[in-house]
Amino acid sequence: MGKAGLAELQALDRESHLHPFTQHSDLHAQGTRVIVRGDGCWLWEATGRKLLDGLAGLWCVNVGYNRPEIIEAVHRQMGQLPYYCSFFNSTNEPAIRLAHRLSTLAPGRLRHAFFSGSGSEANETALKLIRGWNKLRGKPGKNKVLSRTFSYHGVTLATASLTGLPSVSSPFDLPLPGFLHAPGPHPYDAGTALSPEDYGKWCLEETARLIEREGADTIAALFVEPVQGAGGVIVPPPGYLRSLRALCRQNEILFVADEVITGFGRLGSTFGSTLWELDPDLMTLAKGITSGYLPLGATLVSDEIAGDLIGGGYLAHGFTYSGHPTCAAAALANLDILEKDKLVERVRDDIGPYFQTKLNEFRGHPAVGEVRGHGLIGALDLVPRGGKAALKPDLALGAKAAQLARDEGVIVRGIRNLIALSPPFIITKPEVDHLFDAVRASLAKLT
Ligand SMILES: Cc1ncc(COP(=O)(O)O)c(C=O)c1O
């Protein structure tokens, strides 16, 4: 695209486009970056500049850009039946096949899927199904919901209330009443002298105290990302998640695994719930279900809850795009690729360990206060020249480092004072080297 074409797009964008999670004054001053093409792990800007995508879009393009299998499946489905709903005792073949495929992939008792259009809608659906279920079984007062600090569960009124990040909730005077936050296991941020394991135990004790204070009979569910992603790539300390799961069981609180980022292989296991044997009562999925090619969310529900909902009369919930045939066709083709190319195994046995080795080479780097990661997700928590003690509010080292990395030709995500990485599963070792070489060069400039 020529300079004039790009300038025109930037002017139109400035005039009429509100962007998500964006400081519009900065955006307008810089001019929007227009991405025009993707292939493999690479993106091209309208300027012709080529960038290595170290974040897989937004933690989602797991099979990489420009996969003909998905493009052709979508094209075929579009030609046959681009859309039909799943209302009116109807549905379509891809939605049926996807629901069934998920029931065979998912752990344990999760054999029913409710489809939606995003991760937020998947979590919103989980909240509503749980609320409706408790009402059906005569427990309408069991309606508070727990989640954890540093969690990210979405942006609707209810899911932003679940999200444990004040930057997401407070501009909108959220959380709504009845949404409670237990401490997330993030010892680095807490600045504690406790070991990660002991801090995890303290978080569990705090969660137990919160449950006792509120009354277990008033709490419906706990929402948990196996690895907290957008909150800063917080990897659970050993034993913590299983104890948290047991705590829920003891108190008859449903355990909802939000696997919107971790689902479909990013941790080197199809689900984090399988990896850590969480046996969730519900699971929410989006992003990697289609590798981001088309919008799709899914809420998986245990046999017991599904049975009650099916027997409970009219289920008054659903979206125009629940079970969208073209999105479901994209998901099926995406799942075929994961299977055929053994990409989850690749993350577990090959590229994930390589990525973690390269990530961990940053331990002891003067600009790095902590390294966290698992499988093909990682974060570097950054510090200024004086070390962690010199951190000040609003330093925003993450955004600065992400900008410097972009100048070096790679995309990473800046969050508070950290950068997060979650590349496509098809990334090669030389591409991983390139990603971390660029990060290293950008950190040299940061300090
Ligand atoms: C764990 C998790 N849950 C839910 C969501 C919300 O998904 P969406 O942006 O598709 O609404 C996200 C998005 O990043 C997420 O990371």
Coordinates of C-alpha atoms and ligand atoms in Angstrom, one line a residue:
M1 CA 0.0 0.0 0.0
G2 CA 1.3 3.4 -0.9
K3 CA 1.9 6.2 1.6
A4 CA -1.3 8.1 0.4
G5 CA -3.4 4.9 0.8
L6 CA -2.2 4.4 4.4
A7 CA -2.6 8.1 5.3
E8 CA -6.2 7.9 4.0
L9 CA -7.0 4.8 6.1
Q10 CA -5.4 6.4 9.2
A11 CA -7.5 9.5 8.7
L12 CA -10.7 7.5 8.3
D13 CA -9.8 5.4 11.4
R14 CA -9.2 8.5 13.5
E15 CA -12.5 9.9 12.3
S16 CA -14.8 7.0 13.0
H17 CA -13.3 4.0 14.8
L18 CA -13.2 3.5 18.5
H19 CA -10.5 0.9 19.4
P20 CA -10.6 -1.6 22.2
F21 CA -8.3 -1.1 25.2
T22 CA -6.7 2.0 23.6
Q23 CA -5.5 5.4 24.6
H24 CA -6.9 7.2 21.7
S25 CA -4.8 10.3 22.1
D26 CA -1.6 8.2 21.6
L27 CA -3.2 6.3 18.8
H28 CA -4.2 9.4 16.9
A29 CA -0.8 11.0 17.5
Q30 CA 1.1 7.9 16.2
G31 CA -1.3 6.9 13.4
T32 CA -3.0 3.5 13.4
R33 CA -0.8 0.6 12.3
V34 CA -2.7 -1.1 9.6
I35 CA -2.0 -4.8 9.3
V36 CA -2.6 -6.1 5.8
R37 CA -1.4 -9.7 5.6
G38 CA -0.4 -12.7 7.7
D39 CA 1.5 -15.9 6.9
G40 CA 2.8 -18.5 9.4
C41 CA 4.1 -16.5 12.4
W42 CA 4.6 -13.3 10.4
L43 CA 2.5 -10.2 9.8
W44 CA 2.9 -7.4 7.3
E45 CA 2.0 -3.8 8.0
A46 CA 0.6 -1.5 5.2
T47 CA 4.1 0.2 5.2
G48 CA 5.5 -3.1 3.9
R49 CA 7.2 -3.8 7.3
K50 CA 7.3 -7.5 8.3
L51 CA 6.9 -8.4 12.0
L52 CA 7.2 -11.7 13.9
D53 CA 4.0 -12.1 15.9
G54 CA 5.2 -13.2 19.3
L55 CA 1.7 -13.0 20.7
A56 CA -0.3 -15.1 18.1
G57 CA -2.6 -12.2 17.5
L58 CA -4.2 -11.9 20.9
W59 CA -3.0 -15.3 22.3
C60 CA -5.1 -17.1 19.7
V61 CA -3.6 -17.7 16.2
N62 CA -2.2 -21.0 17.4
V63 CA -1.9 -22.8 14.0
G64 CA -0.4 -19.6 12.4
Y65 CA -1.8 -17.3 9.7
N66 CA -3.0 -18.3 6.3
R67 CA -3.8 -22.0 6.8
P68 CA -5.4 -23.3 3.6
E69 CA -7.3 -26.0 5.5
I70 CA -9.3 -23.5 7.6
I71 CA -9.7 -21.1 4.7
E72 CA -11.1 -23.8 2.4
A73 CA -13.4 -25.2 5.1
V74 CA -14.8 -21.8 5.7
H75 CA -15.2 -21.2 2.0
R76 CA -17.0 -24.5 1.5
Q77 CA -19.3 -23.9 4.5
M78 CA -20.1 -20.3 3.3
G79 CA -21.0 -21.7 -0.1
Q80 CA -23.4 -24.3 1.4
L81 CA -24.9 -22.6 4.4
P82 CA -23.2 -19.4 5.6
Y83 CA -25.5 -19.0 8.6
Y84 CA -28.4 -20.6 10.4
C85 CA -29.3 -20.4 14.0
S86 CA -29.6 -23.1 16.6
F87 CA -33.0 -21.8 17.9
F88 CA -36.4 -23.3 16.7
N89 CA -35.4 -26.9 17.3
S90 CA -32.9 -26.5 14.5
T91 CA -29.2 -26.4 14.1
N92 CA -26.5 -27.4 11.5
E93 CA -24.0 -30.1 10.9
P94 CA -20.8 -28.3 11.9
A95 CA -22.3 -27.2 15.2
I96 CA -23.4 -30.7 16.0
R97 CA -20.0 -32.2 15.0
L98 CA -18.1 -29.6 17.0
A99 CA -20.2 -30.1 20.1
H100 CA -19.5 -33.8 19.9
R101 CA -15.8 -33.3 19.1
L102 CA -15.4 -31.1 22.2
S103 CA -17.2 -33.7 24.4
T104 CA -14.6 -36.3 23.3
L105 CA -11.7 -33.9 23.8
A106 CA -12.7 -32.3 27.1
P107 CA -11.8 -33.8 30.5
G108 CA -14.2 -35.9 32.6
R109 CA -17.8 -35.0 32.8
L110 CA -17.9 -32.1 30.3
R111 CA -20.0 -33.6 27.6
H112 CA -22.3 -30.7 26.6
A113 CA -21.4 -27.5 24.8
F114 CA -23.3 -24.2 24.6
F115 CA -21.9 -22.0 21.8
S116 CA -21.4 -18.2 21.7
G117 CA -19.3 -15.7 19.9
S118 CA -16.4 -14.9 22.3
G119 CA -14.6 -15.6 25.6
S120 CA -16.7 -13.0 27.4
E121 CA -19.9 -14.6 26.1
A122 CA -18.6 -18.0 27.1
N123 CA -18.1 -16.8 30.7
E124 CA -21.3 -14.8 30.7
T125 CA -23.1 -18.0 29.6
A126 CA -21.4 -20.0 32.3
L127 CA -22.6 -17.4 34.9
K128 CA -26.1 -17.5 33.6
L129 CA -26.3 -21.3 33.3
I130 CA -25.0 -21.7 36.9
R131 CA -27.5 -19.1 38.2
G132 CA -30.4 -20.8 36.3
W133 CA -29.3 -24.2 37.6
N134 CA -29.2 -23.1 41.2
K135 CA -32.6 -21.6 40.8
L136 CA -33.9 -24.9 39.3
R137 CA -32.6 -26.9 42.2
G138 CA -34.1 -24.6 44.8
K139 CA -31.0 -22.7 45.7
P140 CA -31.6 -19.2 44.3
G141 CA -29.6 -17.7 47.2
K142 CA -26.4 -19.5 46.1
N143 CA -25.5 -16.7 43.6
K144 CA -22.3 -15.0 44.6
V145 CA -19.3 -15.7 42.4
L146 CA -15.6 -15.9 43.2
S147 CA -12.6 -15.2 41.0
R148 CA -9.1 -14.1 41.7
T149 CA -7.0 -10.9 41.6
F150 CA -5.0 -10.6 38.3
S151 CA -7.6 -12.7 36.5
Y152 CA -9.1 -11.8 33.1
H153 CA -12.5 -13.2 32.2
G154 CA -13.9 -10.7 29.8
V155 CA -15.5 -7.3 29.5
T156 CA -19.3 -7.6 29.7
L157 CA -20.8 -6.1 32.9
A158 CA -20.7 -9.5 34.6
T159 CA -17.4 -10.8 33.2
A160 CA -15.6 -7.5 33.8
S161 CA -16.9 -8.0 37.4
L162 CA -15.3 -11.4 37.4
T163 CA -12.0 -9.9 36.0
G164 CA -9.7 -9.2 38.9
L165 CA -8.0 -6.2 37.3
P166 CA -9.0 -2.8 38.6
S167 CA -7.9 -1.2 35.3
V168 CA -10.7 -3.2 33.6
S169 CA -13.4 -2.8 36.2
S170 CA -13.0 0.5 38.0
P171 CA -13.6 2.8 34.9
F172 CA -17.1 1.3 34.8
D173 CA -17.8 1.3 38.6
L174 CA -17.6 -2.5 38.7
P175 CA -17.6 -5.2 40.1
L176 CA -21.3 -5.6 40.4
P177 CA -22.5 -6.8 43.9
G178 CA -21.9 -10.5 44.5
F179 CA -18.6 -10.7 42.7
L180 CA -15.8 -11.5 45.1
H181 CA -12.0 -11.7 44.5
A182 CA -9.7 -14.0 46.3
P183 CA -5.9 -13.4 46.0
G184 CA -4.3 -14.7 42.9
P185 CA -1.0 -16.6 43.4
H186 CA 1.3 -13.8 42.3
P187 CA 4.1 -13.7 44.9
Y188 CA 6.3 -11.4 42.8
D189 CA 3.7 -8.6 42.8
A190 CA 3.0 -9.2 46.5
G191 CA 6.6 -8.6 47.3
T192 CA 6.4 -11.4 49.8
A193 CA 9.3 -13.2 51.4
L194 CA 7.4 -16.4 51.2
S195 CA 8.3 -19.1 48.6
P196 CA 5.9 -19.4 45.7
E197 CA 4.5 -22.7 47.3
D198 CA 4.0 -21.0 50.7
Y199 CA 2.5 -17.9 49.1
G200 CA 0.1 -20.3 47.2
K201 CA -0.8 -21.9 50.6
W202 CA -1.5 -18.4 52.0
C203 CA -3.7 -17.6 49.0
L204 CA -5.7 -20.8 49.6
E205 CA -6.1 -20.0 53.3
E206 CA -7.4 -16.5 52.3
T207 CA -9.8 -18.0 49.9
A208 CA -11.1 -20.4 52.5
R209 CA -11.5 -17.5 54.9
L210 CA -13.4 -15.5 52.3
I211 CA -15.7 -18.5 51.7
E212 CA -16.3 -18.8 55.4
R213 CA -17.0 -15.1 55.9
E214 CA -19.5 -15.0 53.0
G215 CA -21.0 -18.4 53.7
A216 CA -20.5 -21.3 51.3
D217 CA -24.2 -21.6 50.8
T218 CA -24.2 -18.2 49.2
I219 CA -21.4 -18.9 46.7
A220 CA -22.2 -20.5 43.4
A221 CA -18.9 -20.9 41.7
L222 CA -15.2 -20.0 41.4
F223 CA -13.8 -19.0 38.0
V224 CA -10.1 -20.0 37.4
E225 CA -7.7 -19.5 34.5
P226 CA -5.2 -22.4 34.9
V227 CA -2.4 -19.9 34.0
Q228 CA -3.6 -16.3 34.4
G229 CA -2.9 -14.8 31.0
A230 CA -3.8 -11.1 30.5
G231 CA -3.2 -10.4 34.2
G232 CA 0.5 -11.1 33.7
V233 CA 1.1 -14.8 32.9
I234 CA 0.8 -16.0 36.4
V235 CA 1.8 -19.7 36.6
P236 CA 0.3 -21.5 39.6
P237 CA 2.7 -22.8 42.2
P238 CA 2.9 -26.6 42.6
G239 CA -0.1 -28.1 44.3
Y240 CA -2.1 -24.8 44.5
L241 CA -4.7 -25.5 41.8
R242 CA -5.5 -29.0 43.0
S243 CA -6.0 -27.7 46.6
L244 CA -8.1 -24.8 45.2
R245 CA -10.2 -27.4 43.4
A246 CA -10.5 -29.5 46.5
L247 CA -11.6 -26.4 48.5
C248 CA -14.4 -25.8 46.0
R249 CA -15.5 -29.4 46.3
Q250 CA -15.6 -29.3 50.1
N251 CA -17.8 -26.2 50.0
E252 CA -20.1 -27.3 47.1
I253 CA -18.8 -24.4 45.0
L254 CA -18.7 -25.1 41.2
F255 CA -15.2 -25.0 39.7
V256 CA -15.2 -23.2 36.3
A257 CA -12.0 -23.5 34.3
D258 CA -11.6 -20.5 32.0
E259 CA -9.4 -22.0 29.3
V260 CA -9.9 -19.3 26.8
I261 CA -6.1 -18.9 26.5
T262 CA -4.9 -22.2 27.8
G263 CA -7.4 -24.4 25.9
F264 CA -6.2 -26.4 22.8
G265 CA -2.6 -26.8 23.7
R266 CA -0.8 -23.6 24.8
L267 CA 0.4 -25.4 28.0
G268 CA 1.5 -28.5 26.1
S269 CA -1.7 -30.3 27.1
T270 CA -5.0 -30.0 25.3
F271 CA -6.3 -28.3 28.5
G272 CA -4.7 -26.9 31.6
S273 CA -7.5 -28.8 33.5
T274 CA -6.1 -32.1 32.2
L275 CA -2.6 -31.1 33.0
W276 CA -3.4 -30.3 36.6
E277 CA -6.3 -32.8 37.0
L278 CA -8.8 -30.2 37.9
D279 CA -12.0 -32.0 36.8
P280 CA -13.9 -28.8 36.3
D281 CA -17.7 -28.6 36.5
L282 CA -17.7 -26.1 33.6
M283 CA -15.1 -25.0 31.1
T284 CA -15.0 -21.9 28.9
L285 CA -13.3 -21.8 25.6
A286 CA -12.7 -19.3 22.7
K287 CA -9.6 -18.0 20.9
G288 CA -7.6 -21.2 20.1
I289 CA -10.9 -23.0 19.3
T290 CA -10.7 -21.5 15.8
S291 CA -7.1 -20.1 16.1
G292 CA -8.9 -16.8 15.9
Y293 CA -9.9 -17.2 12.3
L294 CA -13.5 -16.6 13.2
P295 CA -15.2 -15.6 16.5
L296 CA -16.5 -18.5 18.6
G297 CA -16.9 -19.2 22.2
A298 CA -18.0 -22.4 24.0
T299 CA -19.2 -23.2 27.5
L300 CA -18.8 -26.9 28.4
V301 CA -21.0 -28.1 31.1
S302 CA -20.9 -31.2 33.3
D303 CA -23.4 -34.1 32.8
E304 CA -25.1 -33.3 36.0
I305 CA -25.7 -29.6 35.3
A306 CA -26.6 -30.3 31.6
G307 CA -29.0 -33.0 32.7
D308 CA -30.8 -30.6 35.1
L309 CA -30.9 -27.8 32.5
I310 CA -32.3 -30.2 29.9
G311 CA -34.9 -31.5 32.3
G312 CA -35.6 -28.0 33.7
G313 CA -37.9 -26.7 30.9
Y314 CA -37.3 -23.9 28.5
L315 CA -33.7 -22.7 28.4
A316 CA -34.0 -19.0 27.8
H317 CA -30.5 -18.1 26.9
G318 CA -28.6 -18.0 23.5
F319 CA -27.2 -15.7 20.9
T320 CA -27.9 -15.2 17.2
Y321 CA -24.5 -16.7 16.5
S322 CA -24.7 -19.7 18.9
G323 CA -23.6 -22.6 16.8
H324 CA -22.7 -20.5 13.8
P325 CA -22.0 -23.0 11.0
T326 CA -19.1 -21.2 9.4
C327 CA -17.4 -20.6 12.7
A328 CA -17.9 -24.2 13.7
A329 CA -16.5 -25.3 10.4
A330 CA -13.4 -23.2 11.1
A331 CA -13.1 -24.8 14.5
L332 CA -13.3 -28.3 13.1
A333 CA -10.7 -27.6 10.5
N334 CA -8.5 -26.0 13.2
L335 CA -8.8 -29.0 15.5
D336 CA -7.9 -31.3 12.5
I337 CA -4.7 -29.3 12.0
L338 CA -3.8 -29.5 15.7
E339 CA -4.3 -33.3 15.5
K340 CA -2.7 -33.9 12.1
D341 CA 0.4 -31.8 12.8
K342 CA 0.6 -33.0 16.4
L343 CA 0.9 -29.4 17.5
V344 CA 0.0 -30.0 21.2
E345 CA 2.7 -32.6 21.4
R346 CA 5.0 -30.2 19.7
V347 CA 4.4 -27.6 22.4
R348 CA 4.8 -30.2 25.1
D349 CA 7.9 -32.0 23.8
D350 CA 9.8 -29.7 21.5
I351 CA 9.1 -26.1 20.9
G352 CA 7.6 -25.4 24.4
P353 CA 10.7 -26.6 26.2
Y354 CA 12.9 -24.7 23.7
F355 CA 10.9 -21.5 24.2
Q356 CA 11.1 -21.9 28.0
T357 CA 14.9 -22.5 27.9
K358 CA 15.3 -19.3 25.9
L359 CA 12.9 -17.4 28.2
N360 CA 14.8 -18.5 31.2
E361 CA 18.1 -17.2 29.8
F362 CA 16.7 -13.8 30.9
R363 CA 17.0 -14.8 34.6
G364 CA 19.6 -12.5 36.1
H365 CA 19.3 -9.9 33.3
P366 CA 19.6 -6.5 34.9
A367 CA 16.3 -5.4 33.4
V368 CA 14.4 -8.5 34.5
G369 CA 12.9 -9.0 37.9
E370 CA 11.2 -12.3 37.3
V371 CA 10.7 -14.8 34.5
R372 CA 7.5 -16.8 34.4
G373 CA 6.2 -19.3 31.9
H374 CA 4.8 -22.7 30.9
G375 CA 4.6 -24.4 27.5
L376 CA 4.4 -21.7 24.9
I377 CA 3.4 -18.8 27.1
G378 CA 5.8 -16.6 29.1
A379 CA 6.5 -13.3 30.7
L380 CA 9.4 -11.1 31.7
D381 CA 8.6 -8.8 34.6
L382 CA 10.9 -5.8 34.1
V383 CA 12.7 -3.5 36.5
P384 CA 14.3 -0.1 36.0
R385 CA 18.0 0.6 36.5
G386 CA 17.8 0.6 40.3
G387 CA 16.1 -2.8 40.3
K388 CA 12.7 -3.8 41.7
A389 CA 12.9 -1.3 44.6
A390 CA 13.1 1.6 42.1
L391 CA 9.7 0.6 40.5
K392 CA 7.3 3.5 40.6
P393 CA 3.6 3.6 39.7
D394 CA 2.9 4.5 36.0
L395 CA 6.4 3.5 34.9
A396 CA 4.7 1.3 32.3
L397 CA 7.9 -0.6 31.4
G398 CA 5.8 -3.2 29.6
A399 CA 4.4 -0.8 27.0
K400 CA 7.8 0.8 26.6
A401 CA 9.6 -2.5 26.1
A402 CA 6.8 -3.7 23.7
Q403 CA 7.3 -0.6 21.6
L404 CA 11.1 -1.1 21.5
A405 CA 10.5 -4.8 20.6
R406 CA 8.2 -3.6 17.8
D407 CA 11.0 -1.3 16.6
E408 CA 13.2 -4.5 16.5
G409 CA 10.5 -6.2 14.3
V410 CA 8.7 -8.4 16.8
I411 CA 5.3 -8.2 18.6
V412 CA 5.1 -8.8 22.3
R413 CA 2.4 -7.6 24.7
G414 CA 3.2 -4.9 27.3
I415 CA 1.2 -5.2 30.6
R416 CA 2.0 -3.0 33.5
N417 CA 5.8 -3.5 33.9
L418 CA 6.0 -6.8 32.1
I419 CA 6.1 -8.2 28.6
A420 CA 4.1 -11.3 27.7
L421 CA 4.8 -13.7 24.9
S422 CA 2.6 -16.5 23.4
P423 CA 3.6 -17.3 19.8
P424 CA 1.9 -19.6 17.4
F425 CA 2.5 -23.3 18.0
I426 CA 4.1 -23.6 14.6
I427 CA 7.0 -21.2 15.5
T428 CA 10.3 -22.6 14.5
K429 CA 13.5 -22.6 16.7
P430 CA 15.2 -20.0 14.5
E431 CA 12.0 -17.9 14.9
V432 CA 12.1 -18.3 18.7
D433 CA 15.8 -17.2 18.6
H434 CA 14.8 -14.2 16.5
L435 CA 12.0 -13.3 18.9
F436 CA 14.3 -13.4 22.0
D437 CA 17.2 -11.7 20.2
A438 CA 14.8 -8.8 19.5
V439 CA 13.5 -8.8 23.1
R440 CA 17.1 -8.7 24.3
A441 CA 18.0 -5.8 22.0
S442 CA 14.9 -3.9 23.2
L443 CA 15.8 -4.5 26.9
A444 CA 19.3 -3.1 26.3
K445 CA 17.6 0.1 25.1
L446 CA 15.1 0.1 27.9
T447 CA 17.9 0.2 30.5
Ligands
LIG1 C1 -8.8 -16.1 30.0 C2 -9.7 -15.3 29.2 N1 -11.0 -15.3 29.4 C3 -11.9 -14.6 28.7 C4 -11.4 -13.7 27.8 C5 -12.4 -12.8 27.0 O1 -12.4 -13.2 25.7 P1 -13.0 -12.3 24.5 O2 -12.0 -11.1 24.4 O3 -13.1 -13.2 23.3 O4 -14.3 -11.8 25.0 C6 -10.1 -13.6 27.5 C7 -9.5 -12.6 26.5 O5 -8.4 -12.3 26.5 C8 -9.2 -14.4 28.3 O6 -7.9 -14.3 28.1

